[in-house]
Amino acid sequence: MNSLLKRQLRKYLSEELRSSEELKTFLSAVDSSYNNFDEQSAMIQRAMSISSDELYSANRKLQEEAKEQKELIDKLKDVINTLKFYNLKEEDKADAVELKSTDLVDFIDNQTKEIIEMNKQKESLLNELAYQNQELSDYAHMVSHDLKSPLRSIDTLTAWLKEDYKDAFDANGEKTLSLIRTNVEKMDTLINGILEYSTIGKNQIEVYDVDLNNLITNVVSILQVPKTISIIKTHLPTIRGDKYRLQQLFQNLIGNAIAYNDKENGTIEIGFTDKNHFWEFYVKDNGIGIQEVYFDKIFKTFEKLENNGESTGIGLSIVKKIVDLYGGKIWLTSKQNEGTTFYFTLKKQPNGTT
């Protein structure tokens, strides 16, 4: 017990009580109670100090989280204001759209539901499109088979007529039979072209190394290039692709360059440029050229270069579809009576490859 307190207590006691053992016991008990109180008070102070630190830390954490949430909400508001901007009337566009928290949640919820619904519709459309594409492919094969059967019969019959009645036909008869057989061949070529066009892109591209120098040599031998036309090519690269598709591509372009060359000394140049992620090729001729009005039309199915009876109008459609399949682009430059240059790019690593 505090010594001053003891002194004050003894001051008001009689001599008998001052020396009493019982008083000593009493004062000792009072002293103990004071000590116990001090300990409890210290414990309470320590507990309050700890609680205060924890509350301070928790409060700081809540403040930081609240700040992050506010920044996120502000960003979302900016995004939504931008989206809403395009749906506002002209006189309202100068004012920013104010959004409450509930409006923000409702907007995001509605947008999420719309996106989910749109994805469902997209998936349904893709499934329907895949089904229709398969049906079209099957139909193209069926029609090509059905059409080729009577064509073969017509070709055989005209061959028999020419052989069995060759003495009975005059010059006009011979010309008519030749015309029939020529048109049969054109029809057969057209059917093959339609079938090829319908199958391009149906499956993933098989990718392997293709030496374009060997490929062009093979194409030239198939086309039987006239003696009046010279083919000049640089040393071409070995690229990743499908030999059959690439052969279709170059064969159609070189074939067109041959068909539309009216010069006594015709030339066809084939070259390329390395464009980082793409190969850029060109097929250049000094033929009749193409009018600018046809620059876009010639890549559409059944659009012909002028009114050429030999053209099926599908060759350049096949070319464009193959270029698209390889993730590239195709374009041309041309001058009448001076020639045409077709340019096209192919990705070095095509999309959807196997």
Short mmCIF file of C-alpha atoms in Angstrom, two decimals:
data_model
loop_
_atom_site.label_atom_id
_atom_site.label_comp_id
_atom_site.label_asym_id
_atom_site.label_seq_id
_atom_site.Cartn_x
_atom_site.Cartn_y
_atom_site.Cartn_z
CA MET A 1 0.00 0.00 0.00
CA ASN A 2 1.11 3.53 -0.64
CA SER A 3 3.16 4.72 2.37
CA LEU A 4 1.36 8.07 2.48
CA LEU A 5 -1.99 6.33 2.67
CA LYS A 6 -0.79 4.14 5.56
CA ARG A 7 0.45 7.18 7.39
CA GLN A 8 -2.88 8.98 7.01
CA LEU A 9 -4.79 5.97 8.31
CA ARG A 10 -2.56 5.56 11.39
CA LYS A 11 -2.90 9.28 12.11
CA TYR A 12 -6.56 8.90 13.03
CA LEU A 13 -6.22 5.63 14.99
CA SER A 14 -5.70 5.22 18.75
CA GLU A 15 -2.48 3.84 20.15
CA GLU A 16 -4.19 0.54 20.83
CA LEU A 17 -5.32 0.13 17.25
CA ARG A 18 -2.06 1.26 15.78
CA SER A 19 -0.27 -1.67 17.43
CA SER A 20 -3.06 -4.17 16.80
CA GLU A 21 -2.12 -7.26 14.77
CA GLU A 22 -5.59 -7.39 13.33
CA LEU A 23 -5.14 -3.88 11.91
CA LYS A 24 -1.94 -5.02 10.26
CA THR A 25 -3.86 -7.91 8.67
CA PHE A 26 -6.56 -5.49 7.51
CA LEU A 27 -4.08 -3.09 5.97
CA SER A 28 -2.28 -5.96 4.30
CA ALA A 29 -5.57 -7.08 2.76
CA VAL A 30 -6.26 -3.57 1.54
CA ASP A 31 -2.74 -3.41 0.13
CA SER A 32 -3.27 -6.72 -1.72
CA SER A 33 -6.52 -5.52 -3.21
CA TYR A 34 -4.75 -2.42 -4.54
CA ASN A 35 -2.03 -4.56 -6.09
CA ASN A 36 -4.62 -6.85 -7.74
CA PHE A 37 -6.45 -3.83 -9.11
CA ASP A 38 -3.23 -2.47 -10.61
CA GLU A 39 -2.53 -5.80 -12.31
CA GLN A 40 -6.04 -6.00 -13.75
CA SER A 41 -5.84 -2.40 -14.86
CA ALA A 42 -2.52 -3.09 -16.58
CA MET A 43 -4.01 -6.16 -18.27
CA ILE A 44 -7.00 -4.14 -19.45
CA GLN A 45 -4.70 -1.45 -20.79
CA ARG A 46 -2.61 -4.03 -22.64
CA ALA A 47 -5.76 -5.64 -24.07
CA MET A 48 -7.11 -2.28 -25.15
CA SER A 49 -3.77 -1.45 -26.76
CA ILE A 50 -3.77 -4.75 -28.71
CA SER A 51 -7.40 -4.30 -29.75
CA SER A 52 -6.71 -0.77 -30.83
CA ASP A 53 -3.79 -1.90 -33.06
CA GLU A 54 -5.90 -4.65 -34.59
CA LEU A 55 -8.78 -2.28 -35.21
CA TYR A 56 -6.40 0.24 -36.77
CA SER A 57 -4.93 -2.40 -39.09
CA ALA A 58 -8.37 -3.70 -39.99
CA ASN A 59 -9.59 -0.19 -40.63
CA ARG A 60 -6.62 0.55 -42.89
CA LYS A 61 -7.28 -2.67 -44.81
CA LEU A 62 -10.95 -1.77 -45.25
CA GLN A 63 -9.96 1.68 -46.46
CA GLU A 64 -7.56 0.21 -49.03
CA GLU A 65 -10.19 -2.30 -50.23
CA ALA A 66 -12.78 0.48 -50.44
CA LYS A 67 -10.33 2.56 -52.49
CA GLU A 68 -9.67 -0.37 -54.88
CA GLN A 69 -13.40 -1.01 -55.24
CA LYS A 70 -14.01 2.66 -55.98
CA GLU A 71 -11.31 2.65 -58.65
CA LEU A 72 -12.83 -0.48 -60.19
CA ILE A 73 -16.32 1.02 -60.14
CA ASP A 74 -14.99 4.24 -61.68
CA LYS A 75 -13.37 2.23 -64.49
CA LEU A 76 -16.57 0.28 -65.06
CA LYS A 77 -18.49 3.54 -65.14
CA ASP A 78 -16.11 4.92 -67.77
CA VAL A 79 -16.58 1.78 -69.89
CA ILE A 80 -20.36 1.87 -69.54
CA ASN A 81 -20.48 5.62 -70.20
CA THR A 82 -18.53 4.96 -73.39
CA LEU A 83 -20.95 2.21 -74.39
CA LYS A 84 -23.97 4.33 -73.54
CA PHE A 85 -22.48 7.29 -75.44
CA TYR A 86 -23.26 5.65 -78.76
CA ASN A 87 -26.91 5.11 -77.82
CA LEU A 88 -27.52 8.70 -76.70
CA LYS A 89 -29.11 11.42 -78.75
CA GLU A 90 -26.80 14.05 -80.15
CA GLU A 91 -27.93 16.70 -77.65
CA ASP A 92 -27.25 14.36 -74.70
CA LYS A 93 -23.76 13.26 -75.68
CA ALA A 94 -21.99 16.16 -74.00
CA ASP A 95 -23.15 15.05 -70.55
CA ALA A 96 -21.58 12.06 -68.85
CA VAL A 97 -23.94 9.32 -67.76
CA GLU A 98 -24.26 9.16 -63.99
CA LEU A 99 -24.62 5.64 -62.64
CA LYS A 100 -25.58 4.50 -59.18
CA SER A 101 -24.11 1.31 -57.76
CA THR A 102 -27.42 -0.49 -58.25
CA ASP A 103 -27.64 0.76 -61.84
CA LEU A 104 -24.13 -0.48 -62.46
CA VAL A 105 -24.88 -3.95 -61.10
CA ASP A 106 -28.13 -4.14 -63.08
CA PHE A 107 -26.39 -3.01 -66.26
CA ILE A 108 -23.59 -5.56 -65.91
CA ASP A 109 -26.10 -8.29 -65.06
CA ASN A 110 -28.19 -7.48 -68.13
CA GLN A 111 -25.14 -7.31 -70.38
CA THR A 112 -23.92 -10.67 -69.06
CA LYS A 113 -27.30 -12.27 -69.77
CA GLU A 114 -27.32 -10.78 -73.27
CA ILE A 115 -23.80 -12.07 -73.96
CA ILE A 116 -24.74 -15.57 -72.75
CA GLU A 117 -27.85 -15.53 -74.95
CA MET A 118 -25.86 -14.25 -77.95
CA ASN A 119 -23.28 -17.02 -77.45
CA LYS A 120 -26.07 -19.60 -77.39
CA GLN A 121 -27.50 -18.19 -80.63
CA LYS A 122 -24.03 -18.08 -82.17
CA GLU A 123 -23.40 -21.72 -81.27
CA SER A 124 -26.77 -22.70 -82.71
CA LEU A 125 -26.04 -20.79 -85.95
CA LEU A 126 -22.59 -22.36 -86.26
CA ASN A 127 -24.05 -25.83 -85.81
CA GLU A 128 -26.71 -25.06 -88.41
CA LEU A 129 -24.08 -23.64 -90.77
CA ALA A 130 -21.89 -26.73 -90.38
CA TYR A 131 -24.90 -28.92 -91.16
CA GLN A 132 -25.80 -26.85 -94.25
CA ASN A 133 -22.19 -26.86 -95.46
CA GLN A 134 -22.10 -30.63 -95.20
CA GLU A 135 -25.38 -30.88 -97.11
CA LEU A 136 -24.06 -28.54 -99.83
CA SER A 137 -20.86 -30.55 -100.11
CA ASP A 138 -22.82 -33.80 -100.42
CA TYR A 139 -25.11 -32.17 -102.95
CA ALA A 140 -22.16 -30.92 -105.04
CA HIS A 141 -20.70 -34.44 -105.17
CA MET A 142 -24.08 -35.95 -106.08
CA VAL A 143 -24.78 -33.39 -108.81
CA SER A 144 -21.28 -33.71 -110.27
CA HIS A 145 -21.69 -37.48 -110.44
CA ASP A 146 -25.17 -37.21 -112.01
CA LEU A 147 -24.02 -34.64 -114.57
CA LYS A 148 -20.85 -36.42 -115.56
CA SER A 149 -22.67 -39.63 -116.43
CA PRO A 150 -24.65 -38.18 -119.40
CA LEU A 151 -21.60 -36.13 -120.45
CA ARG A 152 -19.56 -39.31 -120.78
CA SER A 153 -22.40 -40.84 -122.80
CA ILE A 154 -22.55 -37.82 -125.13
CA ASP A 155 -18.79 -37.87 -125.61
CA THR A 156 -18.83 -41.61 -126.37
CA LEU A 157 -21.77 -41.29 -128.79
CA THR A 158 -20.13 -38.44 -130.73
CA ALA A 159 -16.92 -40.47 -130.94
CA TRP A 160 -18.89 -43.42 -132.36
CA LEU A 161 -20.75 -41.17 -134.81
CA LYS A 162 -17.48 -39.68 -136.03
CA GLU A 163 -15.93 -43.13 -136.45
CA ASP A 164 -18.91 -45.04 -137.90
CA TYR A 165 -20.29 -42.33 -140.20
CA LYS A 166 -17.13 -40.42 -141.11
CA ASP A 167 -17.84 -40.84 -144.82
CA ALA A 168 -21.40 -39.54 -144.42
CA PHE A 169 -20.45 -36.25 -142.73
CA ASP A 170 -19.48 -33.22 -144.73
CA ALA A 171 -17.32 -30.38 -143.37
CA ASN A 172 -20.24 -28.84 -141.46
CA GLY A 173 -21.08 -32.19 -139.88
CA GLU A 174 -17.47 -32.68 -138.75
CA LYS A 175 -17.46 -29.15 -137.32
CA THR A 176 -20.72 -29.79 -135.44
CA LEU A 177 -19.39 -33.00 -133.88
CA SER A 178 -16.19 -31.24 -132.84
CA LEU A 179 -18.23 -28.42 -131.33
CA ILE A 180 -20.33 -30.91 -129.34
CA ARG A 181 -17.21 -32.63 -127.97
CA THR A 182 -15.60 -29.25 -127.14
CA ASN A 183 -18.66 -28.20 -125.15
CA VAL A 184 -18.73 -31.56 -123.39
CA GLU A 185 -15.12 -30.99 -122.31
CA LYS A 186 -15.97 -27.47 -121.11
CA MET A 187 -18.91 -28.81 -119.12
CA ASP A 188 -16.71 -31.49 -117.57
CA THR A 189 -14.13 -28.85 -116.63
CA LEU A 190 -16.82 -26.66 -115.07
CA ILE A 191 -18.20 -29.54 -113.02
CA ASN A 192 -14.72 -30.39 -111.76
CA GLY A 193 -14.19 -26.73 -110.87
CA ILE A 194 -17.45 -26.54 -108.90
CA LEU A 195 -16.55 -29.72 -107.04
CA GLU A 196 -13.06 -28.44 -106.23
CA TYR A 197 -14.45 -25.09 -105.07
CA SER A 198 -16.98 -26.76 -102.77
CA THR A 199 -14.32 -28.91 -101.06
CA ILE A 200 -11.74 -26.15 -100.40
CA GLY A 201 -11.66 -25.34 -96.71
CA LYS A 202 -13.85 -28.28 -95.75
CA ASN A 203 -11.07 -29.89 -93.76
CA GLN A 204 -8.02 -28.59 -91.94
CA ILE A 205 -4.96 -27.93 -94.05
CA GLU A 206 -2.38 -30.67 -94.05
CA VAL A 207 0.97 -28.93 -93.71
CA TYR A 208 4.32 -30.22 -94.85
CA ASP A 209 7.33 -28.86 -96.77
CA VAL A 210 6.54 -28.10 -100.43
CA ASP A 211 9.33 -27.19 -102.88
CA LEU A 212 7.67 -24.62 -105.14
CA ASN A 213 10.35 -25.02 -107.81
CA ASN A 214 9.36 -28.65 -108.37
CA LEU A 215 5.70 -27.73 -108.08
CA ILE A 216 5.92 -25.06 -110.83
CA THR A 217 7.82 -27.47 -113.08
CA ASN A 218 4.99 -29.98 -112.66
CA VAL A 219 2.34 -27.31 -113.33
CA VAL A 220 4.07 -26.20 -116.56
CA SER A 221 4.19 -29.80 -117.82
CA ILE A 222 0.47 -30.23 -117.14
CA LEU A 223 -0.51 -26.98 -118.89
CA GLN A 224 1.58 -27.68 -122.01
CA VAL A 225 2.74 -24.09 -122.43
CA PRO A 226 2.76 -22.88 -126.07
CA LYS A 227 6.12 -22.22 -127.71
CA THR A 228 5.21 -18.54 -128.08
CA ILE A 229 5.22 -18.10 -124.30
CA SER A 230 8.30 -18.15 -122.04
CA ILE A 231 8.03 -18.78 -118.32
CA ILE A 232 10.64 -17.04 -116.17
CA LYS A 233 10.88 -17.71 -112.45
CA THR A 234 13.24 -16.86 -109.65
CA HIS A 235 14.41 -19.58 -107.31
CA LEU A 236 11.30 -20.07 -105.20
CA PRO A 237 11.28 -21.05 -101.52
CA THR A 238 10.22 -24.28 -99.88
CA ILE A 239 7.12 -23.40 -97.89
CA ARG A 240 4.79 -25.08 -95.42
CA GLY A 241 1.55 -26.11 -97.06
CA ASP A 242 -0.53 -28.66 -98.95
CA LYS A 243 0.90 -29.57 -102.36
CA TYR A 244 -2.49 -30.19 -103.99
CA ARG A 245 -3.97 -26.81 -102.96
CA LEU A 246 -0.80 -24.91 -103.87
CA GLN A 247 -0.76 -26.61 -107.28
CA GLN A 248 -4.37 -25.55 -107.86
CA LEU A 249 -3.41 -22.01 -106.93
CA PHE A 250 -0.42 -21.63 -109.28
CA GLN A 251 -2.01 -23.70 -112.06
CA ASN A 252 -5.05 -21.43 -112.28
CA LEU A 253 -2.97 -18.23 -112.26
CA ILE A 254 -0.44 -19.49 -114.83
CA GLY A 255 -3.25 -20.99 -116.92
CA ASN A 256 -5.00 -17.59 -117.02
CA ALA A 257 -1.76 -15.87 -117.98
CA ILE A 258 -1.41 -18.30 -120.90
CA ALA A 259 -5.06 -18.05 -122.01
CA TYR A 260 -5.07 -14.25 -122.09
CA ASN A 261 -1.73 -13.65 -123.79
CA ASP A 262 -1.96 -12.42 -127.37
CA LYS A 263 1.71 -11.51 -127.86
CA GLU A 264 4.06 -13.22 -130.32
CA ASN A 265 6.66 -13.29 -127.58
CA GLY A 266 4.61 -13.87 -124.49
CA THR A 267 6.24 -13.92 -121.06
CA ILE A 268 5.11 -15.08 -117.64
CA GLU A 269 7.24 -14.17 -114.62
CA ILE A 270 6.91 -15.86 -111.24
CA GLY A 271 8.66 -14.49 -108.14
CA PHE A 272 8.32 -13.78 -104.46
CA THR A 273 9.29 -11.54 -101.54
CA ASP A 274 9.81 -12.61 -97.93
CA LYS A 275 7.42 -10.48 -95.82
CA ASN A 276 8.28 -11.53 -92.27
CA HIS A 277 5.26 -13.72 -91.30
CA PHE A 278 4.06 -14.01 -94.92
CA TRP A 279 5.33 -15.06 -98.33
CA GLU A 280 4.31 -12.59 -101.05
CA PHE A 281 4.22 -14.11 -104.56
CA TYR A 282 3.48 -12.62 -107.96
CA VAL A 283 2.55 -14.00 -111.39
CA LYS A 284 3.19 -11.39 -114.08
CA ASP A 285 2.34 -11.56 -117.79
CA ASN A 286 2.54 -9.27 -120.81
CA GLY A 287 -0.88 -10.29 -122.15
CA ILE A 288 -4.05 -8.40 -123.02
CA GLY A 289 -4.52 -6.94 -119.54
CA ILE A 290 -7.69 -6.61 -117.52
CA GLN A 291 -10.04 -3.64 -117.39
CA GLU A 292 -10.24 -2.08 -113.94
CA VAL A 293 -13.99 -2.72 -113.80
CA TYR A 294 -13.17 -6.44 -113.51
CA PHE A 295 -10.59 -6.15 -110.70
CA ASP A 296 -13.09 -7.19 -108.01
CA LYS A 297 -15.52 -9.16 -110.16
CA ILE A 298 -13.05 -11.74 -111.45
CA PHE A 299 -12.66 -13.32 -107.99
CA LYS A 300 -16.40 -14.01 -107.75
CA THR A 301 -17.80 -17.36 -108.84
CA PHE A 302 -18.80 -17.54 -112.52
CA GLU A 303 -17.54 -14.01 -113.29
CA LYS A 304 -15.48 -14.21 -116.49
CA LEU A 305 -12.68 -12.10 -117.91
CA GLU A 306 -14.63 -10.23 -120.57
CA ASN A 307 -16.69 -12.60 -122.74
CA ASN A 308 -14.27 -15.47 -123.20
CA GLY A 309 -16.04 -18.66 -124.22
CA GLU A 310 -13.19 -20.83 -122.98
CA SER A 311 -13.40 -19.57 -119.40
CA THR A 312 -15.57 -21.31 -116.80
CA GLY A 313 -15.55 -18.28 -114.49
CA ILE A 314 -14.49 -20.34 -111.50
CA GLY A 315 -10.67 -20.56 -111.70
CA LEU A 316 -9.92 -17.28 -109.91
CA SER A 317 -12.67 -18.04 -107.35
CA ILE A 318 -10.73 -21.18 -106.46
CA VAL A 319 -7.52 -19.14 -106.28
CA LYS A 320 -9.05 -16.63 -103.85
CA LYS A 321 -10.57 -19.35 -101.69
CA ILE A 322 -7.20 -21.11 -101.37
CA VAL A 323 -5.44 -17.82 -100.52
CA ASP A 324 -8.11 -17.13 -97.88
CA LEU A 325 -7.60 -20.63 -96.50
CA TYR A 326 -3.91 -19.81 -96.01
CA GLY A 327 -4.74 -16.54 -94.22
CA GLY A 328 -3.50 -14.38 -97.11
CA LYS A 329 -4.77 -11.73 -99.53
CA ILE A 330 -4.83 -11.45 -103.33
CA TRP A 331 -4.88 -8.38 -105.56
CA LEU A 332 -3.72 -7.31 -109.02
CA THR A 333 -2.38 -4.49 -111.14
CA SER A 334 -3.02 -4.32 -114.87
CA LYS A 335 -2.82 -2.15 -117.98
CA GLN A 336 -4.75 -2.83 -121.15
CA ASN A 337 -2.57 -4.45 -123.86
CA GLU A 338 0.46 -4.35 -121.54
CA GLY A 339 -0.23 -7.16 -119.12
CA THR A 340 -1.36 -8.12 -115.62
CA THR A 341 0.37 -8.94 -112.35
CA PHE A 342 -1.40 -10.98 -109.70
CA TYR A 343 -0.01 -10.65 -106.17
CA PHE A 344 -0.95 -12.91 -103.28
CA THR A 345 0.30 -13.60 -99.77
CA LEU A 346 0.39 -16.87 -97.84
CA LYS A 347 0.98 -17.19 -94.11
CA LYS A 348 4.19 -19.04 -93.33
CA GLN A 349 2.23 -21.01 -90.72
CA PRO A 350 -1.38 -21.24 -91.93
CA ASN A 351 -4.33 -21.18 -89.49
CA GLY A 352 -6.12 -24.44 -88.74
CA THR A 353 -3.14 -26.53 -89.78
CA THR A 354 -2.58 -30.14 -88.78
#
